[in-house]
Tab-separated table of C-alpha atoms in Angstrom:
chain	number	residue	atom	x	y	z
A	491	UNK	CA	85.015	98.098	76.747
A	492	UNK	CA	88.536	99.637	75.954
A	493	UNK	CA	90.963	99.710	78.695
A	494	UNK	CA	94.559	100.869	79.476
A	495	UNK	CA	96.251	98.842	81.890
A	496	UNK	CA	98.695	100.812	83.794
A	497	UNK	CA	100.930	98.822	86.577
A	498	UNK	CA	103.583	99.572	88.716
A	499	UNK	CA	103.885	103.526	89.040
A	500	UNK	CA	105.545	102.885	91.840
A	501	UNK	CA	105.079	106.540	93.120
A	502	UNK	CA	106.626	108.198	90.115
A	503	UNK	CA	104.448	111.327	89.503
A	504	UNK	CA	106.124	112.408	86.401
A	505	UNK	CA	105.777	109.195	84.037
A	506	UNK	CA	102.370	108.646	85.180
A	507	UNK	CA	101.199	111.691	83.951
A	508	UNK	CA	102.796	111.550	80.729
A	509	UNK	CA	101.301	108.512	80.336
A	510	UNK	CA	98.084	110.200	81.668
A	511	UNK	CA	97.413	112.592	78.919
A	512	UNK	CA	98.419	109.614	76.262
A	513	UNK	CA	95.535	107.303	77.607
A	514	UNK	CA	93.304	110.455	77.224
A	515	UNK	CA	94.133	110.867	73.329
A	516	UNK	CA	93.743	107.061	73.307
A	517	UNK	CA	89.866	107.536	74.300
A	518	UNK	CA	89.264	103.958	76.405
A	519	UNK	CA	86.686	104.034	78.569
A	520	UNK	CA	88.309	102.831	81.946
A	521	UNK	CA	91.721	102.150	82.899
A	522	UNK	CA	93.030	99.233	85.509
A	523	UNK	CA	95.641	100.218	87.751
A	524	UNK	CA	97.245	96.578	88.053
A	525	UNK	CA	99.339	96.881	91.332
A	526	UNK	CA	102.275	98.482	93.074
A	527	UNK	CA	100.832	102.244	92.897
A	528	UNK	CA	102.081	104.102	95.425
A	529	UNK	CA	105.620	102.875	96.879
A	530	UNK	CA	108.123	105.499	95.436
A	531	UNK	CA	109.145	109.128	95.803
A	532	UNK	CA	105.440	110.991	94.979
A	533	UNK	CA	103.090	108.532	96.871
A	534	UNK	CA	100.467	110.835	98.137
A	535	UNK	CA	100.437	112.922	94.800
A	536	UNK	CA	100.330	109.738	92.891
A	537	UNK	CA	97.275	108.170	94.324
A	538	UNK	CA	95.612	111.991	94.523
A	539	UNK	CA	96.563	111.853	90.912
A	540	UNK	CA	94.755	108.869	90.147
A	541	UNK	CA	91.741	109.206	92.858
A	542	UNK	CA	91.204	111.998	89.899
A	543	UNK	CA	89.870	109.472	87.779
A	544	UNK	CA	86.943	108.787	89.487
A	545	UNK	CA	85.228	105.397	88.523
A	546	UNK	CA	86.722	105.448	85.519
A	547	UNK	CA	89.724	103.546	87.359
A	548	UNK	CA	89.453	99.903	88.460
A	549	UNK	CA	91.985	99.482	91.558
A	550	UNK	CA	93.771	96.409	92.168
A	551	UNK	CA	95.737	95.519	94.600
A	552	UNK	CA	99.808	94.498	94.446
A	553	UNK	CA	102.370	93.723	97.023
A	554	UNK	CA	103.835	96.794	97.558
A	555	UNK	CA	100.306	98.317	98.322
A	556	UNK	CA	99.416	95.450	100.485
A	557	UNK	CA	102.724	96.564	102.668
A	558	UNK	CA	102.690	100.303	102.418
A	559	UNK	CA	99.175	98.969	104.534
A	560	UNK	CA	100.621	96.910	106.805
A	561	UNK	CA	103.511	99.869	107.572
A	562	UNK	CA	101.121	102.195	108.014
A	563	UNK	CA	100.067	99.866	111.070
A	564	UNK	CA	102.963	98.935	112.646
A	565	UNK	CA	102.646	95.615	111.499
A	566	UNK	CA	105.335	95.463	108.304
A	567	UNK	CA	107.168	92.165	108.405
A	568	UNK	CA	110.708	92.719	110.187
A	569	UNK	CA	112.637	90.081	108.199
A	570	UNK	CA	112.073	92.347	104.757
A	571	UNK	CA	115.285	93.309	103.012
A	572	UNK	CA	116.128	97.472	103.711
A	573	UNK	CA	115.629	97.583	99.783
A	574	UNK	CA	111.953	97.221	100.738
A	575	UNK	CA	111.704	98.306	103.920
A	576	UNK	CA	113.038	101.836	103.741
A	577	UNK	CA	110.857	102.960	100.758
A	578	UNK	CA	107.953	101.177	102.383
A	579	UNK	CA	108.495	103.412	105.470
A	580	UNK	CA	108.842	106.794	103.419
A	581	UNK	CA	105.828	106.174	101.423
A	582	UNK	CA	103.367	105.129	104.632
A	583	UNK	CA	104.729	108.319	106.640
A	584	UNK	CA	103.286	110.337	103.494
A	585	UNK	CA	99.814	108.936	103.554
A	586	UNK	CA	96.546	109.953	104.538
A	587	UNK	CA	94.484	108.009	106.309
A	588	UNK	CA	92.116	108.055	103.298
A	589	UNK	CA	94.901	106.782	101.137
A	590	UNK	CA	96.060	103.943	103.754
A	591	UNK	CA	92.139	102.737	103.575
A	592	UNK	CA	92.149	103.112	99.777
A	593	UNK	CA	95.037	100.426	99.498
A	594	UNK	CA	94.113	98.211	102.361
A	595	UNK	CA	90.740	97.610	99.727
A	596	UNK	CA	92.010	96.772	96.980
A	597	UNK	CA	91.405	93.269	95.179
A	598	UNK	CA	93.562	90.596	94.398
A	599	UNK	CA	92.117	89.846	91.159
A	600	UNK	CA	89.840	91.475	89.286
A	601	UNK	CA	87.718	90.303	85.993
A	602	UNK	CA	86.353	92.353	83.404
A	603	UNK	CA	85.069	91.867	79.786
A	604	UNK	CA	86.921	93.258	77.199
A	605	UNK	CA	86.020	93.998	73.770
A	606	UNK	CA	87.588	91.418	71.335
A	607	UNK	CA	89.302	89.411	74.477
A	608	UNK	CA	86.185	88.390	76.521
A	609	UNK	CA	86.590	88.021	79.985
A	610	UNK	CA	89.797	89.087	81.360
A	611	UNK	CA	91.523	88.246	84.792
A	612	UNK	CA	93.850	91.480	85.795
A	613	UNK	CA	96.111	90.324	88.668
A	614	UNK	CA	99.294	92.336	90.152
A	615	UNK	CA	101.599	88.705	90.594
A	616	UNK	CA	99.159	86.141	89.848
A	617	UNK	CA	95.806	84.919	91.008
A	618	UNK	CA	96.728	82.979	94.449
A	619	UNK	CA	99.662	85.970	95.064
A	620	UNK	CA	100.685	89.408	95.046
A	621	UNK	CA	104.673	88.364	94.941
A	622	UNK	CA	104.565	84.859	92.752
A	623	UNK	CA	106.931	85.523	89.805
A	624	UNK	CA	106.098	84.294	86.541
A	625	UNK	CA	108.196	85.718	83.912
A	626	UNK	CA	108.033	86.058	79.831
A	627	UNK	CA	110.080	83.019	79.536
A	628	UNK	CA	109.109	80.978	82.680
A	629	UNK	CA	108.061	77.937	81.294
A	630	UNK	CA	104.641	76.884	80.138
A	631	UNK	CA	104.215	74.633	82.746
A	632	UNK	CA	104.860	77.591	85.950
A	633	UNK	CA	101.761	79.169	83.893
A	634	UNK	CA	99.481	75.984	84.116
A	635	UNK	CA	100.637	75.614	87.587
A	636	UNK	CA	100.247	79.689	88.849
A	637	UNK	CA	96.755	80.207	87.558
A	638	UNK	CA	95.110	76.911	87.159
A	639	UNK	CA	91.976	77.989	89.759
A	640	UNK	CA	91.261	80.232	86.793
A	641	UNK	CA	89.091	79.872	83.637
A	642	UNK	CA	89.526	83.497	81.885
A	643	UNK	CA	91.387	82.741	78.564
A	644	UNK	CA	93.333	86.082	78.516
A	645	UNK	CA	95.167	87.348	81.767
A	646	UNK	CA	97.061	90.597	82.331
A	647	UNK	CA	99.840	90.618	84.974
A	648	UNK	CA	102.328	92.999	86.420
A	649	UNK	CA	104.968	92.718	89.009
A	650	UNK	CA	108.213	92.388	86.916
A	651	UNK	CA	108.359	95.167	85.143
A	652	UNK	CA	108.652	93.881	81.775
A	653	UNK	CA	106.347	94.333	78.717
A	654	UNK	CA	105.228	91.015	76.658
A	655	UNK	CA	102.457	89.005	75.179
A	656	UNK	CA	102.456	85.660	74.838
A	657	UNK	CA	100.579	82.411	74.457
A	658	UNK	CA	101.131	79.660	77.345
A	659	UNK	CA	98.730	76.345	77.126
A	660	UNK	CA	96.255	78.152	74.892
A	661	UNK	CA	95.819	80.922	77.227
A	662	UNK	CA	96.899	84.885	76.781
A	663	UNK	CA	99.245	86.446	78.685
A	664	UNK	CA	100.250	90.448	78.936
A	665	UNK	CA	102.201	92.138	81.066
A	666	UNK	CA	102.352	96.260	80.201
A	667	UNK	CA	105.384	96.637	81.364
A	668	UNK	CA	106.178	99.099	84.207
A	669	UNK	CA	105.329	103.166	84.197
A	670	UNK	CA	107.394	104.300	87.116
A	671	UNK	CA	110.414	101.414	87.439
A	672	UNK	CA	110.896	100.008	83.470
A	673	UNK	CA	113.393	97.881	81.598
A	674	UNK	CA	114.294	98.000	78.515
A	675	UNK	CA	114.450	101.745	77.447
A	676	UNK	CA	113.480	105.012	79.269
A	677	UNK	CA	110.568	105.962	79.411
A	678	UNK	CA	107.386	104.686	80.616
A	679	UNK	CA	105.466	101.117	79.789
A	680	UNK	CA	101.181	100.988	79.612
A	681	UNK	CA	99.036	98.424	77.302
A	682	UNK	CA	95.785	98.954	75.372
A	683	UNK	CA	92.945	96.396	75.526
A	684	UNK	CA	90.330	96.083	73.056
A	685	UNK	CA	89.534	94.534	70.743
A	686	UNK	CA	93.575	94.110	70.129
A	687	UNK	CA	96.486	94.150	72.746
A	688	UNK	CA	98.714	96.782	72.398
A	689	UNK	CA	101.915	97.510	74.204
A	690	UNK	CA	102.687	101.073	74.771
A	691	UNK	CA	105.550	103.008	75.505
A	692	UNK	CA	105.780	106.775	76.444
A	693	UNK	CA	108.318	108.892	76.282
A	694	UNK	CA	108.892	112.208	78.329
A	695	UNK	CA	111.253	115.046	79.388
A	696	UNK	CA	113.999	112.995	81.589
A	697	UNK	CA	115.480	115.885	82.853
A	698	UNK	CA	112.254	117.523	83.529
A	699	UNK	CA	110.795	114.367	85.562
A	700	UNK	CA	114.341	114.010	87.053
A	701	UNK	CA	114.473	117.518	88.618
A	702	UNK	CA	110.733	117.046	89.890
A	703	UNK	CA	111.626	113.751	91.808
A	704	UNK	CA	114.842	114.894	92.898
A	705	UNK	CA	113.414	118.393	94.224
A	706	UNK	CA	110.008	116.638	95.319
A	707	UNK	CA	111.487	113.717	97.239
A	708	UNK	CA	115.029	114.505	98.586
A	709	UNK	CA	114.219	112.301	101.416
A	710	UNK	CA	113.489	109.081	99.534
A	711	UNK	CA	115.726	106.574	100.409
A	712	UNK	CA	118.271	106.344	97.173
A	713	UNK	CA	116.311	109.264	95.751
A	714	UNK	CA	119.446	109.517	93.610
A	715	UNK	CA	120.115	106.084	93.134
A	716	UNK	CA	116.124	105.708	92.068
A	717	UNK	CA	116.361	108.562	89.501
A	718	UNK	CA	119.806	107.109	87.520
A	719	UNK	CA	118.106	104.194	87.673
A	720	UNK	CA	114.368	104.902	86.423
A	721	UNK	CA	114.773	107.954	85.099
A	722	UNK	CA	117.956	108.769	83.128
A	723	UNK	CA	119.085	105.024	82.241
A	724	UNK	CA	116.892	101.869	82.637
A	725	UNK	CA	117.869	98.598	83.151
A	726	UNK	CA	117.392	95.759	79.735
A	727	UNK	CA	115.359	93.194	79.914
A	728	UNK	CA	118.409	90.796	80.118
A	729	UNK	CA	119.399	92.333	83.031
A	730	UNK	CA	116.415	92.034	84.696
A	731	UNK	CA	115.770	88.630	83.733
A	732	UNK	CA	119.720	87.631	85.177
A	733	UNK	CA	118.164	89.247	88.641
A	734	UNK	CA	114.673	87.534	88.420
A	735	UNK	CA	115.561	84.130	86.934
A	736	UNK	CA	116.120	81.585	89.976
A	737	UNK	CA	119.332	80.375	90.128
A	738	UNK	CA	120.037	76.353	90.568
Protein backbone atom coordinates (compact mmCIF):
# COMPACT_ATOMS: atom_id res chain seq x y z
CA UNK A 1 0.00 0.00 0.00
CA UNK A 2 1.04 3.69 -0.85
CA UNK A 3 -0.52 6.34 1.12
CA UNK A 4 -0.60 10.19 1.44
CA UNK A 5 -1.14 11.36 4.77
CA UNK A 6 -2.88 14.60 4.77
CA UNK A 7 -3.58 16.34 8.40
CA UNK A 8 -4.89 19.36 9.56
CA UNK A 9 -6.89 21.11 6.59
CA UNK A 10 -8.41 22.81 9.00
CA UNK A 11 -11.30 23.88 6.62
CA UNK A 12 -9.09 25.47 4.02
CA UNK A 13 -10.70 24.50 0.65
CA UNK A 14 -8.10 25.99 -1.50
CA UNK A 15 -4.76 24.18 -0.25
CA UNK A 16 -6.51 21.00 0.02
CA UNK A 17 -7.26 20.84 -3.38
CA UNK A 18 -4.02 21.80 -4.63
CA UNK A 19 -2.75 19.28 -2.72
CA UNK A 20 -5.63 17.11 -4.13
CA UNK A 21 -4.66 16.96 -7.70
CA UNK A 22 -0.77 16.43 -6.48
CA UNK A 23 -1.71 13.13 -4.55
CA UNK A 24 -3.54 12.16 -7.83
CA UNK A 25 -0.23 12.51 -10.07
CA UNK A 26 1.42 10.78 -7.08
CA UNK A 27 -0.82 7.52 -7.84
CA UNK A 28 -1.11 5.98 -3.95
CA UNK A 29 -3.74 3.94 -3.45
CA UNK A 30 -5.49 5.48 -0.28
CA UNK A 31 -4.91 8.52 1.58
CA UNK A 32 -5.33 9.05 5.65
CA UNK A 33 -6.84 12.14 6.66
CA UNK A 34 -4.91 12.35 10.15
CA UNK A 35 -7.13 14.86 12.15
CA UNK A 36 -8.41 18.39 12.47
CA UNK A 37 -10.45 18.39 8.99
CA UNK A 38 -13.02 20.57 9.14
CA UNK A 39 -12.57 23.60 11.73
CA UNK A 40 -11.80 26.65 9.42
CA UNK A 41 -13.47 28.95 6.91
CA UNK A 42 -14.79 26.08 4.09
CA UNK A 43 -15.95 23.30 6.56
CA UNK A 44 -18.88 21.89 4.76
CA UNK A 45 -17.08 22.14 1.27
CA UNK A 46 -14.06 20.62 2.80
CA UNK A 47 -15.47 17.45 4.13
CA UNK A 48 -17.91 17.32 0.75
CA UNK A 49 -14.55 17.63 -0.86
CA UNK A 50 -13.10 14.78 0.73
CA UNK A 51 -16.44 12.51 1.21
CA UNK A 52 -15.44 12.59 -2.77
CA UNK A 53 -12.92 10.15 -2.17
CA UNK A 54 -14.93 7.45 -1.38
CA UNK A 55 -13.09 4.51 0.46
CA UNK A 56 -10.16 5.48 -0.85
CA UNK A 57 -9.88 7.82 2.38
CA UNK A 58 -9.20 6.42 5.86
CA UNK A 59 -10.79 9.05 8.45
CA UNK A 60 -9.33 9.68 11.69
CA UNK A 61 -10.33 11.52 14.17
CA UNK A 62 -8.47 14.88 15.87
CA UNK A 63 -9.47 17.33 18.48
CA UNK A 64 -10.88 19.87 16.62
CA UNK A 65 -13.31 17.27 14.97
CA UNK A 66 -14.05 15.73 18.25
CA UNK A 67 -15.36 19.49 19.29
CA UNK A 68 -16.89 20.77 16.11
CA UNK A 69 -19.12 17.35 17.51
CA UNK A 70 -19.61 18.27 20.74
CA UNK A 71 -20.72 22.11 19.42
CA UNK A 72 -22.90 20.80 17.22
CA UNK A 73 -24.69 19.43 20.50
CA UNK A 74 -24.68 21.99 22.78
CA UNK A 75 -22.29 20.34 24.78
CA UNK A 76 -18.73 22.31 23.81
CA UNK A 77 -16.72 22.83 26.97
CA UNK A 78 -17.37 26.55 28.30
CA UNK A 79 -13.90 27.09 29.82
CA UNK A 80 -12.26 26.89 26.00
CA UNK A 81 -10.26 29.95 25.04
CA UNK A 82 -12.50 32.33 22.23
CA UNK A 83 -9.44 31.34 19.92
CA UNK A 84 -11.20 27.96 19.87
CA UNK A 85 -14.43 28.58 20.64
CA UNK A 86 -15.50 31.05 17.99
CA UNK A 87 -14.21 29.02 14.97
CA UNK A 88 -15.64 25.93 16.61
CA UNK A 89 -19.07 27.68 16.58
CA UNK A 90 -18.82 28.92 12.82
CA UNK A 91 -17.80 25.63 11.55
CA UNK A 92 -20.75 23.45 13.55
CA UNK A 93 -23.47 26.14 12.36
CA UNK A 94 -22.23 25.08 8.69
CA UNK A 95 -22.71 21.39 9.05
CA UNK A 96 -25.01 18.88 8.00
CA UNK A 97 -26.22 16.53 10.04
CA UNK A 98 -24.47 13.93 7.84
CA UNK A 99 -21.23 15.73 8.36
CA UNK A 100 -21.73 16.16 12.34
CA UNK A 101 -22.24 12.08 12.30
CA UNK A 102 -19.25 11.68 9.96
CA UNK A 103 -16.89 13.34 12.66
CA UNK A 104 -18.53 12.10 15.78
CA UNK A 105 -17.11 8.40 14.07
CA UNK A 106 -14.04 8.87 13.57
CA UNK A 107 -11.12 6.80 15.30
CA UNK A 108 -8.57 7.71 17.55
CA UNK A 109 -5.97 5.65 16.08
CA UNK A 110 -5.87 3.86 13.23
CA UNK A 111 -3.25 1.01 11.91
CA UNK A 112 -2.47 0.12 8.54
CA UNK A 113 0.37 -1.76 6.70
CA UNK A 114 2.45 0.08 4.61
CA UNK A 115 4.68 -0.97 1.96
CA UNK A 116 8.38 -0.81 3.11
CA UNK A 117 7.22 0.50 6.82
CA UNK A 118 5.03 -2.45 8.02
CA UNK A 119 2.45 -1.71 10.28
CA UNK A 120 1.81 1.83 10.90
CA UNK A 121 -0.12 3.61 13.82
CA UNK A 122 -1.73 7.06 12.28
CA UNK A 123 -2.89 9.14 15.29
CA UNK A 124 -4.07 13.01 15.20
CA UNK A 125 -2.04 13.90 18.91
CA UNK A 126 -0.99 10.62 20.02
CA UNK A 127 -2.43 7.25 20.86
CA UNK A 128 -4.11 7.90 24.49
CA UNK A 129 -5.10 11.77 23.08
CA UNK A 130 -6.35 13.94 20.52
CA UNK A 131 -4.55 17.23 22.24
CA UNK A 132 -1.14 15.56 23.88
CA UNK A 133 1.73 17.55 22.31
CA UNK A 134 4.76 15.88 21.36
CA UNK A 135 6.93 17.95 19.28
CA UNK A 136 10.12 17.33 16.78
CA UNK A 137 12.40 18.09 19.56
CA UNK A 138 10.43 16.91 22.68
CA UNK A 139 12.66 14.65 24.15
CA UNK A 140 13.05 10.95 23.59
CA UNK A 141 11.79 10.12 26.72
CA UNK A 142 7.96 12.24 26.19
CA UNK A 143 7.98 9.66 23.08
CA UNK A 144 8.56 6.44 25.26
CA UNK A 145 6.20 7.87 27.69
CA UNK A 146 3.15 9.16 24.97
CA UNK A 147 2.91 5.94 23.05
CA UNK A 148 4.25 3.18 25.12
CA UNK A 149 0.62 1.05 24.91
CA UNK A 150 1.83 0.77 21.34
CA UNK A 151 3.95 -1.81 19.43
CA UNK A 152 3.87 -0.36 15.65
CA UNK A 153 7.55 0.61 14.91
CA UNK A 154 6.65 3.60 12.63
CA UNK A 155 3.93 6.21 13.78
CA UNK A 156 2.55 9.21 11.89
CA UNK A 157 1.20 12.16 13.93
CA UNK A 158 -0.33 15.51 13.36
CA UNK A 159 -1.54 18.22 15.59
CA UNK A 160 1.36 20.79 15.49
CA UNK A 161 1.60 21.67 12.32
CA UNK A 162 5.08 21.00 11.62
CA UNK A 163 6.70 18.60 9.08
CA UNK A 164 9.60 16.08 10.40
CA UNK A 165 10.90 12.59 10.59
CA UNK A 166 12.73 11.33 13.12
CA UNK A 167 13.96 8.38 15.11
CA UNK A 168 13.00 8.31 19.02
CA UNK A 169 13.97 4.88 21.03
CA UNK A 170 14.23 2.92 17.79
CA UNK A 171 10.87 3.85 16.70
CA UNK A 172 9.75 6.21 13.50
CA UNK A 173 8.17 9.21 13.80
CA UNK A 174 6.43 11.61 10.93
CA UNK A 175 4.48 14.32 11.15
CA UNK A 176 3.34 15.82 7.38
CA UNK A 177 3.14 18.92 8.41
CA UNK A 178 -0.12 20.94 8.12
CA UNK A 179 -2.25 21.62 4.62
CA UNK A 180 -4.56 24.35 5.75
CA UNK A 181 -2.56 26.14 8.97
CA UNK A 182 1.54 25.51 8.09
CA UNK A 183 4.85 26.78 9.39
CA UNK A 184 7.63 27.21 7.85
CA UNK A 185 6.84 28.55 4.27
CA UNK A 186 3.52 29.09 2.38
CA UNK A 187 2.06 26.77 1.00
CA UNK A 188 0.66 23.55 1.94
CA UNK A 189 2.41 20.38 3.95
CA UNK A 190 1.29 16.36 2.96
CA UNK A 191 3.73 13.12 3.30
CA UNK A 192 4.08 10.04 1.08
CA UNK A 193 4.25 6.52 2.57
CA UNK A 194 5.64 3.65 0.89
CA UNK A 195 8.04 2.02 0.72
CA UNK A 196 9.99 5.51 1.67
CA UNK A 197 8.70 8.58 3.72
CA UNK A 198 8.46 11.53 1.92
CA UNK A 199 7.61 15.01 3.05
CA UNK A 200 5.74 17.08 0.64
CA UNK A 201 5.12 20.52 0.13
CA UNK A 202 2.67 22.22 -2.36
CA UNK A 203 2.61 25.30 -3.58
CA UNK A 204 -0.44 27.32 -5.03
CA UNK A 205 -1.90 30.67 -6.21
CA UNK A 206 -1.94 32.78 -2.73
CA UNK A 207 -3.86 35.36 -4.05
CA UNK A 208 -6.18 33.07 -5.77
CA UNK A 209 -6.86 30.88 -2.45
CA UNK A 210 -6.84 34.24 -0.54
CA UNK A 211 -9.72 35.85 -2.51
CA UNK A 212 -11.72 32.41 -2.32
CA UNK A 213 -11.51 32.32 1.59
CA UNK A 214 -11.95 35.86 2.00
CA UNK A 215 -15.11 35.99 -0.46
CA UNK A 216 -16.27 32.37 0.76
CA UNK A 217 -16.06 32.96 4.50
CA UNK A 218 -16.44 36.70 5.41
CA UNK A 219 -18.03 35.57 8.53
CA UNK A 220 -15.20 33.47 9.96
CA UNK A 221 -14.08 34.76 12.98
CA UNK A 222 -10.50 36.56 12.03
CA UNK A 223 -11.27 35.59 8.44
CA UNK A 224 -8.64 38.27 7.81
CA UNK A 225 -6.45 37.58 10.50
CA UNK A 226 -6.63 33.62 9.30
CA UNK A 227 -5.74 34.49 5.66
CA UNK A 228 -2.35 36.86 6.58
CA UNK A 229 -1.66 34.27 8.63
CA UNK A 230 -2.10 30.90 6.51
CA UNK A 231 -2.29 32.18 3.42
CA UNK A 232 -0.04 35.12 2.44
CA UNK A 233 2.78 34.69 5.27
CA UNK A 234 3.22 31.59 7.53
CA UNK A 235 4.61 31.39 10.68
CA UNK A 236 8.61 29.44 11.04
CA UNK A 237 9.02 26.67 12.74
CA UNK A 238 10.90 28.65 15.51
CA UNK A 239 8.08 30.53 16.05
CA UNK A 240 5.91 27.91 16.50
CA UNK A 241 8.08 25.95 18.59
CA UNK A 242 8.56 29.44 21.09
CA UNK A 243 4.46 29.08 21.28
CA UNK A 244 4.35 25.22 21.74
CA UNK A 245 7.43 24.60 23.91
CA UNK A 246 6.25 24.64 27.74
CA UNK A 247 7.68 27.18 29.55
CA UNK A 248 9.39 26.45 33.21
Amino acid sequence: MKLAVLADIHGHLPALDAVLADVEAAGVDALVLNGDIATGPMPAETLDRLLELGDRAIWVGGNADRELVEEYDGRLPTDLPDLVTLPTRYAASRLTRTHRDLLAGLPLTVTLDVDGLGPTLFCHATSRSDTEMVLVDSPVDRYREAFADRAERTVVLGHTHMPFDRLADRRRFVNPGSVGMPYGEPGAYWALLGPHVTLRHTTYDLAAAADTLLAAAPDYPGIDEFVAGNVRTVPSDAEALAVFTPKD
